[in-house]
Amino acid sequence: MFRLSNLIRSTLEDAPTRTLSGAIAIWNFTNRCNLSCLHCYSKSSLEERDTLTTEKIFETLEQMRQAGVRFVIFSGGEPLTRKDIFAIADKCRELGIMTYLSTNGLYINPGNVQKILDHFGYIGISIDGDEATHDRFRGLAGAYRKSLQAIEMIHAVGGKVGVRFTMTKETIASLPHIFELAESMGIDKIYISHLVYSGRGLENLKMDLTKEERREAVEYIFSKAFAYYEEGRDIDIVTGNMEVDAVLLLRHFARRYPEKIDTLRQKLESWGGNSAGRNLLNIDSEGNVKPDPFFPVILGNIHEKSFSEIWQDSQNELLQRLREYPRKIGGKCSDCPYIAICNGGSRSRAWAIYGDLWAEDPSCYIQKDEV
């Protein structure tokens, strides 16, 4: 997760950068979902059955807390399909673990909206473009309007909400719409995700942007972030799954604010780029523990080993290589001066394209002659 707005603001104002002490877990508590999104990495559907019991989840949360996990993103499928979702959130709160809800918003209603706000520190609702684009991409007519209604309900009871948008060939024309939506509805945060090749995202690889399209999109996102800062507009912009965005920000600062370049570089190296297997992990709906939700290799399963045994296994060579900083990555990354910033980017994309976990991220849009 690349906190673009926070980095711009903290660098220009000589303020501390917002950081989270501890690891982040993205937990797919269910594989059931009422939508069939084209990019879904978990291939969710309403026909799926939950395999994780409440007891197993509680037991694992206690182990996660002891292992340094301080933040759990409730994901799926659609996490609100689980009847015990609020009990799980209560357990997190009891253990001092912060909670974030990632939802499509369709199950948010006047009867549960306050309860959702009481249990989750932040709510992110997926919006993948204007109405026609979103409904087509999500596979359900009327989904867009229902998601916007959920945002309005959260605002009506005084809550904060962000939108989550994935950039693909299907959705990229709607990128300006996402910003217009945030501005008109008073949305606090825009999370823009680059596509990672996994699940339906792997099957639909042809819908990913080219490097040129990706860079053009990121340039547009940066222009909005700088404009919001200069206007004093309080909309937080975050990008995900493309750590090389940080390198492009450094290059922007070299042109705009050269006197701040050393400050920013220090902040970016402290951030450390891709953190899969280090400060980021995933538990899927079957109990498999992975370095991130898209990762092609399973570290272990909580039904067979404790989370602590899996995550703190000092003999696991994959974990040790992922935790090396900066990582030793092949291709153009091998002698790139920015490796300590992006840390090599996505290992999942490298595997999907090259069959090599330690190859360069095939979506990196920084050209070798630029470095």
Short mmCIF file of C-alpha atoms in Angstrom, two decimals:
data_model
loop_
_atom_site.label_atom_id
_atom_site.label_comp_id
_atom_site.label_asym_id
_atom_site.label_seq_id
_atom_site.Cartn_x
_atom_site.Cartn_y
_atom_site.Cartn_z
CA MET A 1 0.00 0.00 0.00
CA PHE A 2 1.51 3.29 -1.15
CA ARG A 3 0.10 6.24 0.81
CA LEU A 4 0.62 8.85 -1.89
CA SER A 5 -1.19 11.82 -0.31
CA ASN A 6 0.35 11.22 3.10
CA LEU A 7 3.86 11.12 1.63
CA ILE A 8 3.36 14.34 -0.34
CA ARG A 9 1.99 16.15 2.68
CA SER A 10 4.48 14.85 5.24
CA THR A 11 7.47 15.51 2.97
CA LEU A 12 6.49 19.06 2.08
CA GLU A 13 5.55 19.92 5.66
CA ASP A 14 8.51 18.13 7.30
CA ALA A 15 6.07 16.02 9.30
CA PRO A 16 6.23 12.35 10.33
CA THR A 17 4.87 9.88 7.78
CA ARG A 18 1.88 7.85 8.88
CA THR A 19 3.07 4.35 9.70
CA LEU A 20 1.54 1.19 11.17
CA SER A 21 3.53 -0.64 13.82
CA GLY A 22 3.14 -4.35 13.14
CA ALA A 23 2.03 -6.63 10.33
CA ILE A 24 -1.16 -6.38 8.26
CA ALA A 25 -3.24 -9.48 7.56
CA ILE A 26 -5.72 -9.59 4.70
CA TRP A 27 -8.08 -12.36 5.78
CA ASN A 28 -10.59 -13.85 3.35
CA PHE A 29 -13.05 -15.06 5.98
CA THR A 30 -15.36 -16.46 3.31
CA ASN A 31 -15.38 -17.29 -0.37
CA ARG A 32 -19.10 -16.55 -0.68
CA CYS A 33 -20.08 -13.47 -2.63
CA ASN A 34 -23.16 -12.02 -4.27
CA LEU A 35 -21.14 -10.69 -7.24
CA SER A 36 -18.89 -12.25 -9.91
CA CYS A 37 -16.26 -9.59 -10.58
CA LEU A 38 -14.00 -10.08 -13.58
CA HIS A 39 -10.78 -9.43 -11.66
CA CYS A 40 -11.59 -11.46 -8.50
CA TYR A 41 -8.50 -13.31 -7.25
CA SER A 42 -10.57 -15.70 -5.08
CA LYS A 43 -13.15 -16.69 -7.73
CA SER A 44 -15.95 -16.19 -5.20
CA SER A 45 -19.62 -17.14 -5.64
CA LEU A 46 -22.75 -17.59 -3.51
CA GLU A 47 -22.48 -21.37 -3.88
CA GLU A 48 -19.36 -21.53 -1.72
CA ARG A 49 -19.46 -22.80 1.88
CA ASP A 50 -17.53 -21.40 4.83
CA THR A 51 -14.85 -23.78 6.12
CA LEU A 52 -13.36 -21.63 8.90
CA THR A 53 -15.17 -21.97 12.22
CA THR A 54 -15.50 -19.10 14.66
CA GLU A 55 -13.42 -21.06 17.19
CA LYS A 56 -10.55 -21.61 14.75
CA ILE A 57 -10.60 -17.92 13.79
CA PHE A 58 -10.48 -16.84 17.46
CA GLU A 59 -7.63 -19.23 18.21
CA THR A 60 -5.68 -17.97 15.20
CA LEU A 61 -6.27 -14.31 16.04
CA GLU A 62 -4.66 -14.83 19.44
CA GLN A 63 -1.61 -16.38 17.76
CA MET A 64 -1.49 -13.55 15.22
CA ARG A 65 -1.49 -10.95 17.99
CA GLN A 66 1.45 -12.68 19.66
CA ALA A 67 3.27 -12.79 16.28
CA GLY A 68 2.98 -9.03 15.80
CA VAL A 69 -0.11 -8.70 13.58
CA ARG A 70 -1.79 -5.42 14.48
CA PHE A 71 -4.25 -4.90 11.63
CA VAL A 72 -6.76 -7.23 9.96
CA ILE A 73 -8.53 -6.38 6.72
CA PHE A 74 -11.81 -8.31 6.59
CA SER A 75 -12.14 -9.51 3.00
CA GLY A 76 -13.69 -12.32 1.00
CA GLY A 77 -15.74 -13.05 -1.00
CA GLU A 78 -18.08 -10.66 0.68
CA PRO A 79 -17.24 -10.67 4.42
CA LEU A 80 -20.71 -9.46 5.42
CA THR A 81 -22.13 -12.84 4.36
CA ARG A 82 -20.66 -14.37 7.55
CA LYS A 83 -23.11 -14.40 10.46
CA ASP A 84 -20.28 -14.21 13.01
CA ILE A 85 -18.54 -11.23 11.39
CA PHE A 86 -19.23 -8.88 14.31
CA ALA A 87 -18.10 -11.46 16.87
CA ILE A 88 -14.82 -11.78 14.96
CA ALA A 89 -14.41 -7.99 14.93
CA ASP A 90 -15.12 -7.93 18.69
CA LYS A 91 -12.37 -10.51 19.23
CA CYS A 92 -9.94 -8.36 17.24
CA ARG A 93 -10.80 -5.34 19.36
CA GLU A 94 -10.32 -7.38 22.55
CA LEU A 95 -6.83 -8.30 21.33
CA GLY A 96 -5.93 -4.76 20.30
CA ILE A 97 -6.04 -5.57 16.57
CA MET A 98 -7.36 -2.82 14.31
CA THR A 99 -10.11 -3.76 11.85
CA TYR A 100 -10.86 -2.67 8.29
CA LEU A 101 -13.83 -3.84 6.23
CA SER A 102 -13.46 -4.37 2.48
CA THR A 103 -16.95 -4.80 1.03
CA ASN A 104 -19.02 -4.30 -2.09
CA GLY A 105 -21.55 -2.48 0.11
CA LEU A 106 -24.61 -4.38 -1.08
CA TYR A 107 -25.34 -5.88 2.35
CA ILE A 108 -25.08 -2.55 4.17
CA ASN A 109 -28.55 -1.37 5.20
CA PRO A 110 -30.19 1.01 7.71
CA GLY A 111 -30.47 -1.84 10.19
CA ASN A 112 -26.77 -2.70 10.35
CA VAL A 113 -24.87 0.42 9.27
CA GLN A 114 -24.28 1.71 12.82
CA LYS A 115 -23.17 -1.75 13.97
CA ILE A 116 -20.69 -1.88 11.09
CA LEU A 117 -19.26 1.51 12.06
CA ASP A 118 -19.01 0.40 15.69
CA HIS A 119 -16.98 -2.67 14.73
CA PHE A 120 -14.68 -1.43 11.96
CA GLY A 121 -12.17 1.39 12.06
CA TYR A 122 -12.51 1.94 8.35
CA ILE A 123 -14.79 0.80 5.53
CA GLY A 124 -13.73 0.50 1.89
CA ILE A 125 -16.41 0.01 -0.77
CA SER A 126 -15.49 -1.22 -4.24
CA ILE A 127 -16.50 1.05 -7.13
CA ASP A 128 -15.10 0.10 -10.53
CA GLY A 129 -16.22 2.99 -12.67
CA ASP A 130 -19.36 4.78 -13.76
CA GLU A 131 -22.68 3.00 -13.46
CA ALA A 132 -22.54 1.04 -16.73
CA THR A 133 -18.90 0.05 -16.29
CA HIS A 134 -19.28 -0.95 -12.64
CA ASP A 135 -22.38 -3.08 -13.20
CA ARG A 136 -20.82 -4.85 -16.19
CA PHE A 137 -17.52 -5.43 -14.38
CA ARG A 138 -19.24 -6.63 -11.20
CA GLY A 139 -21.75 -8.81 -13.03
CA LEU A 140 -24.94 -7.36 -11.52
CA ALA A 141 -27.30 -4.67 -12.80
CA GLY A 142 -28.02 -2.12 -10.09
CA ALA A 143 -24.83 -2.87 -8.11
CA TYR A 144 -23.47 0.66 -8.62
CA ARG A 145 -26.54 2.38 -7.20
CA LYS A 146 -26.64 0.04 -4.20
CA SER A 147 -22.97 0.71 -3.44
CA LEU A 148 -23.55 4.46 -3.59
CA GLN A 149 -26.55 4.07 -1.28
CA ALA A 150 -24.26 2.29 1.19
CA ILE A 151 -21.84 5.23 1.09
CA GLU A 152 -24.72 7.64 1.74
CA MET A 153 -25.94 5.54 4.69
CA ILE A 154 -22.46 5.55 6.26
CA HIS A 155 -22.19 9.30 5.86
CA ALA A 156 -25.68 9.78 7.30
CA VAL A 157 -24.61 8.24 10.62
CA GLY A 158 -21.34 10.17 10.72
CA GLY A 159 -18.98 7.49 9.44
CA LYS A 160 -16.02 7.67 7.08
CA VAL A 161 -15.79 5.58 3.95
CA GLY A 162 -13.37 5.09 1.08
CA VAL A 163 -13.76 3.73 -2.44
CA ARG A 164 -11.62 0.97 -3.94
CA PHE A 165 -10.99 0.95 -7.69
CA THR A 166 -9.02 -1.58 -9.79
CA MET A 167 -7.42 -0.33 -12.99
CA THR A 168 -7.99 -2.54 -16.04
CA LYS A 169 -8.70 -1.95 -19.73
CA GLU A 170 -12.39 -2.39 -18.84
CA THR A 171 -12.37 0.31 -16.16
CA ILE A 172 -9.57 2.79 -16.92
CA ALA A 173 -11.79 5.23 -18.85
CA SER A 174 -13.73 5.69 -15.61
CA LEU A 175 -10.71 6.74 -13.56
CA PRO A 176 -11.69 10.46 -13.68
CA HIS A 177 -15.20 9.45 -12.60
CA ILE A 178 -13.83 7.97 -9.38
CA PHE A 179 -12.26 11.29 -8.44
CA GLU A 180 -15.41 13.19 -9.41
CA LEU A 181 -17.42 10.81 -7.25
CA ALA A 182 -15.15 11.33 -4.25
CA GLU A 183 -15.31 15.10 -4.65
CA SER A 184 -19.08 15.26 -5.04
CA MET A 185 -19.94 12.75 -2.28
CA GLY A 186 -17.36 13.82 0.29
CA ILE A 187 -15.56 10.48 0.20
CA ASP A 188 -12.46 10.47 2.41
CA LYS A 189 -10.17 8.05 0.64
CA ILE A 190 -9.52 6.67 -2.85
CA TYR A 191 -7.65 3.37 -3.02
CA ILE A 192 -6.54 2.59 -6.57
CA SER A 193 -5.30 -0.95 -7.16
CA HIS A 194 -3.17 -2.19 -10.03
CA LEU A 195 -4.20 -5.60 -11.36
CA VAL A 196 -2.31 -8.63 -10.02
CA TYR A 197 -2.38 -11.84 -12.04
CA SER A 198 -4.28 -14.28 -9.86
CA GLY A 199 -7.73 -15.90 -9.84
CA ARG A 200 -9.99 -14.38 -12.49
CA GLY A 201 -7.35 -11.65 -12.83
CA LEU A 202 -4.99 -14.30 -14.21
CA GLU A 203 -7.62 -15.78 -16.49
CA ASN A 204 -8.37 -12.29 -17.78
CA LEU A 205 -4.74 -11.21 -18.18
CA LYS A 206 -5.60 -9.52 -21.48
CA MET A 207 -7.58 -6.88 -19.55
CA ASP A 208 -4.46 -5.51 -17.85
CA LEU A 209 -3.05 -2.16 -18.91
CA THR A 210 0.08 -1.86 -21.00
CA LYS A 211 3.07 -0.23 -19.33
CA GLU A 212 2.39 2.95 -21.27
CA GLU A 213 -1.28 3.00 -20.22
CA ARG A 214 -0.33 2.25 -16.62
CA ARG A 215 2.18 5.07 -16.44
CA GLU A 216 -0.25 7.53 -18.02
CA ALA A 217 -2.85 6.53 -15.41
CA VAL A 218 -0.39 6.95 -12.54
CA GLU A 219 0.65 10.37 -13.87
CA TYR A 220 -3.02 11.36 -13.77
CA ILE A 221 -3.39 10.04 -10.20
CA PHE A 222 -0.32 12.02 -9.14
CA SER A 223 -1.70 15.18 -10.73
CA LYS A 224 -4.85 14.80 -8.64
CA ALA A 225 -2.87 14.13 -5.47
CA PHE A 226 -0.73 17.25 -5.91
CA ALA A 227 -3.81 19.32 -6.81
CA TYR A 228 -5.68 18.12 -3.70
CA TYR A 229 -2.71 19.04 -1.52
CA GLU A 230 -2.37 22.49 -3.06
CA GLU A 231 -6.13 23.11 -2.76
CA GLY A 232 -6.24 21.88 0.83
CA ARG A 233 -8.78 19.23 -0.16
CA ASP A 234 -8.93 16.41 2.40
CA ILE A 235 -9.14 13.34 0.14
CA ASP A 236 -6.52 10.70 0.80
CA ILE A 237 -5.15 8.90 -2.30
CA VAL A 238 -3.52 5.49 -1.95
CA THR A 239 -2.30 3.10 -4.65
CA GLY A 240 -1.80 -0.62 -4.24
CA ASN A 241 0.09 -3.53 -5.80
CA MET A 242 2.55 -1.35 -7.74
CA GLU A 243 5.42 -0.24 -5.53
CA VAL A 244 7.23 1.36 -8.47
CA ASP A 245 4.69 4.20 -8.09
CA ALA A 246 7.02 5.36 -5.30
CA VAL A 247 9.89 5.65 -7.76
CA LEU A 248 7.79 7.80 -10.06
CA LEU A 249 6.88 10.03 -7.11
CA LEU A 250 10.57 10.50 -6.39
CA ARG A 251 11.10 11.61 -9.98
CA HIS A 252 8.18 14.06 -9.67
CA PHE A 253 9.76 15.57 -6.57
CA ALA A 254 13.09 15.89 -8.39
CA ARG A 255 11.31 18.24 -10.84
CA ARG A 256 8.86 19.98 -8.52
CA TYR A 257 10.66 20.14 -5.18
CA PRO A 258 14.34 19.24 -5.68
CA GLU A 259 15.21 20.57 -2.23
CA LYS A 260 12.97 17.85 -0.70
CA ILE A 261 14.32 14.91 -2.69
CA ASP A 262 16.57 13.54 0.09
CA THR A 263 13.76 13.78 2.64
CA LEU A 264 11.37 11.88 0.40
CA ARG A 265 13.92 9.22 -0.51
CA GLN A 266 14.57 8.55 3.16
CA LYS A 267 10.84 8.20 3.80
CA LEU A 268 10.43 5.83 0.83
CA GLU A 269 13.32 3.63 1.93
CA SER A 270 11.88 3.50 5.45
CA TRP A 271 8.57 2.43 3.93
CA GLY A 272 10.45 -0.36 2.14
CA GLY A 273 8.30 -1.17 -0.89
CA ASN A 274 6.71 -4.57 -1.37
CA SER A 275 6.25 -6.19 2.04
CA ALA A 276 4.62 -9.54 1.15
CA GLY A 277 5.85 -12.13 3.61
CA ARG A 278 7.37 -9.48 5.85
CA ASN A 279 4.75 -7.00 7.09
CA LEU A 280 1.92 -8.33 4.94
CA LEU A 281 0.21 -11.72 4.88
CA ASN A 282 -2.97 -13.37 3.72
CA ILE A 283 -5.16 -16.12 5.12
CA ASP A 284 -7.65 -17.43 2.59
CA SER A 285 -11.07 -18.93 3.17
CA GLU A 286 -9.59 -22.45 3.41
CA GLY A 287 -7.09 -21.45 6.10
CA ASN A 288 -4.06 -21.28 3.81
CA VAL A 289 -1.43 -18.74 4.88
CA LYS A 290 0.30 -16.87 2.03
CA PRO A 291 2.66 -13.90 1.76
CA ASP A 292 -0.10 -11.92 0.00
CA PRO A 293 -3.58 -12.71 -1.40
CA PHE A 294 -2.23 -13.34 -4.92
CA PHE A 295 0.82 -15.41 -4.03
CA PRO A 296 1.25 -18.72 -5.90
CA VAL A 297 2.91 -20.52 -2.96
CA ILE A 298 1.18 -21.55 0.29
CA LEU A 299 3.26 -21.31 3.46
CA GLY A 300 1.02 -23.60 5.49
CA ASN A 301 -2.54 -24.14 6.68
CA ILE A 302 -3.92 -23.16 10.09
CA HIS A 303 -5.90 -26.43 10.22
CA GLU A 304 -2.61 -28.35 10.13
CA LYS A 305 -0.19 -26.03 11.96
CA SER A 306 -0.57 -23.08 14.27
CA PHE A 307 -0.25 -19.66 12.70
CA SER A 308 2.82 -19.03 14.84
CA GLU A 309 4.56 -22.13 13.48
CA ILE A 310 3.85 -21.04 9.92
CA TRP A 311 4.63 -17.32 10.13
CA GLN A 312 7.61 -17.55 12.48
CA ASP A 313 9.30 -20.51 10.79
CA SER A 314 12.96 -19.51 10.66
CA GLN A 315 13.73 -22.50 8.43
CA ASN A 316 11.37 -21.45 5.65
CA GLU A 317 13.65 -20.38 2.80
CA LEU A 318 10.87 -18.56 0.92
CA LEU A 319 10.04 -16.40 3.93
CA GLN A 320 13.70 -15.65 4.52
CA ARG A 321 14.18 -14.50 0.93
CA LEU A 322 11.02 -12.39 1.03
CA ARG A 323 12.20 -10.77 4.27
CA GLU A 324 15.60 -9.88 2.86
CA TYR A 325 15.87 -6.13 2.30
CA PRO A 326 16.33 -5.12 -0.32
CA ARG A 327 15.48 -8.37 -2.05
CA LYS A 328 17.78 -9.94 -4.60
CA ILE A 329 15.73 -9.74 -7.80
CA GLY A 330 16.82 -10.58 -11.35
CA GLY A 331 16.37 -8.76 -14.65
CA LYS A 332 16.60 -4.99 -14.65
CA CYS A 333 16.11 -4.99 -10.86
CA SER A 334 19.54 -6.56 -10.29
CA ASP A 335 21.38 -3.25 -10.66
CA CYS A 336 18.54 -0.75 -10.26
CA PRO A 337 19.34 2.11 -7.85
CA TYR A 338 15.69 2.17 -6.77
CA ILE A 339 15.54 -1.43 -5.46
CA ALA A 340 15.57 -0.19 -1.83
CA ILE A 341 12.40 1.79 -2.60
CA CYS A 342 10.18 -0.67 -4.45
CA ASN A 343 11.86 -3.87 -3.14
CA GLY A 344 11.31 -5.54 -6.51
CA GLY A 345 7.54 -5.17 -6.70
CA SER A 346 5.09 -8.06 -7.07
CA ARG A 347 6.46 -11.59 -6.88
CA SER A 348 3.05 -12.90 -7.93
CA ARG A 349 3.19 -11.08 -11.28
CA ALA A 350 6.76 -12.28 -11.82
CA TRP A 351 5.63 -15.86 -11.29
CA ALA A 352 2.58 -15.52 -13.53
CA ILE A 353 4.59 -14.19 -16.49
CA TYR A 354 8.07 -15.70 -16.07
CA GLY A 355 7.48 -18.71 -13.81
CA ASP A 356 10.20 -17.26 -11.56
CA LEU A 357 9.45 -15.73 -8.16
CA TRP A 358 12.69 -13.73 -8.29
CA ALA A 359 12.36 -12.22 -11.76
CA GLU A 360 11.61 -8.53 -12.24
CA ASP A 361 8.02 -7.37 -11.90
CA PRO A 362 6.79 -7.50 -15.54
CA SER A 363 4.53 -4.49 -14.96
CA CYS A 364 7.32 -2.12 -13.89
CA TYR A 365 6.98 0.92 -16.14
CA ILE A 366 10.30 2.59 -15.24
CA GLN A 367 12.57 2.11 -18.25
CA LYS A 368 16.18 1.08 -17.83
CA ASP A 369 17.45 4.20 -19.60
CA GLU A 370 15.61 6.33 -17.00
CA VAL A 371 17.71 4.98 -14.15
#
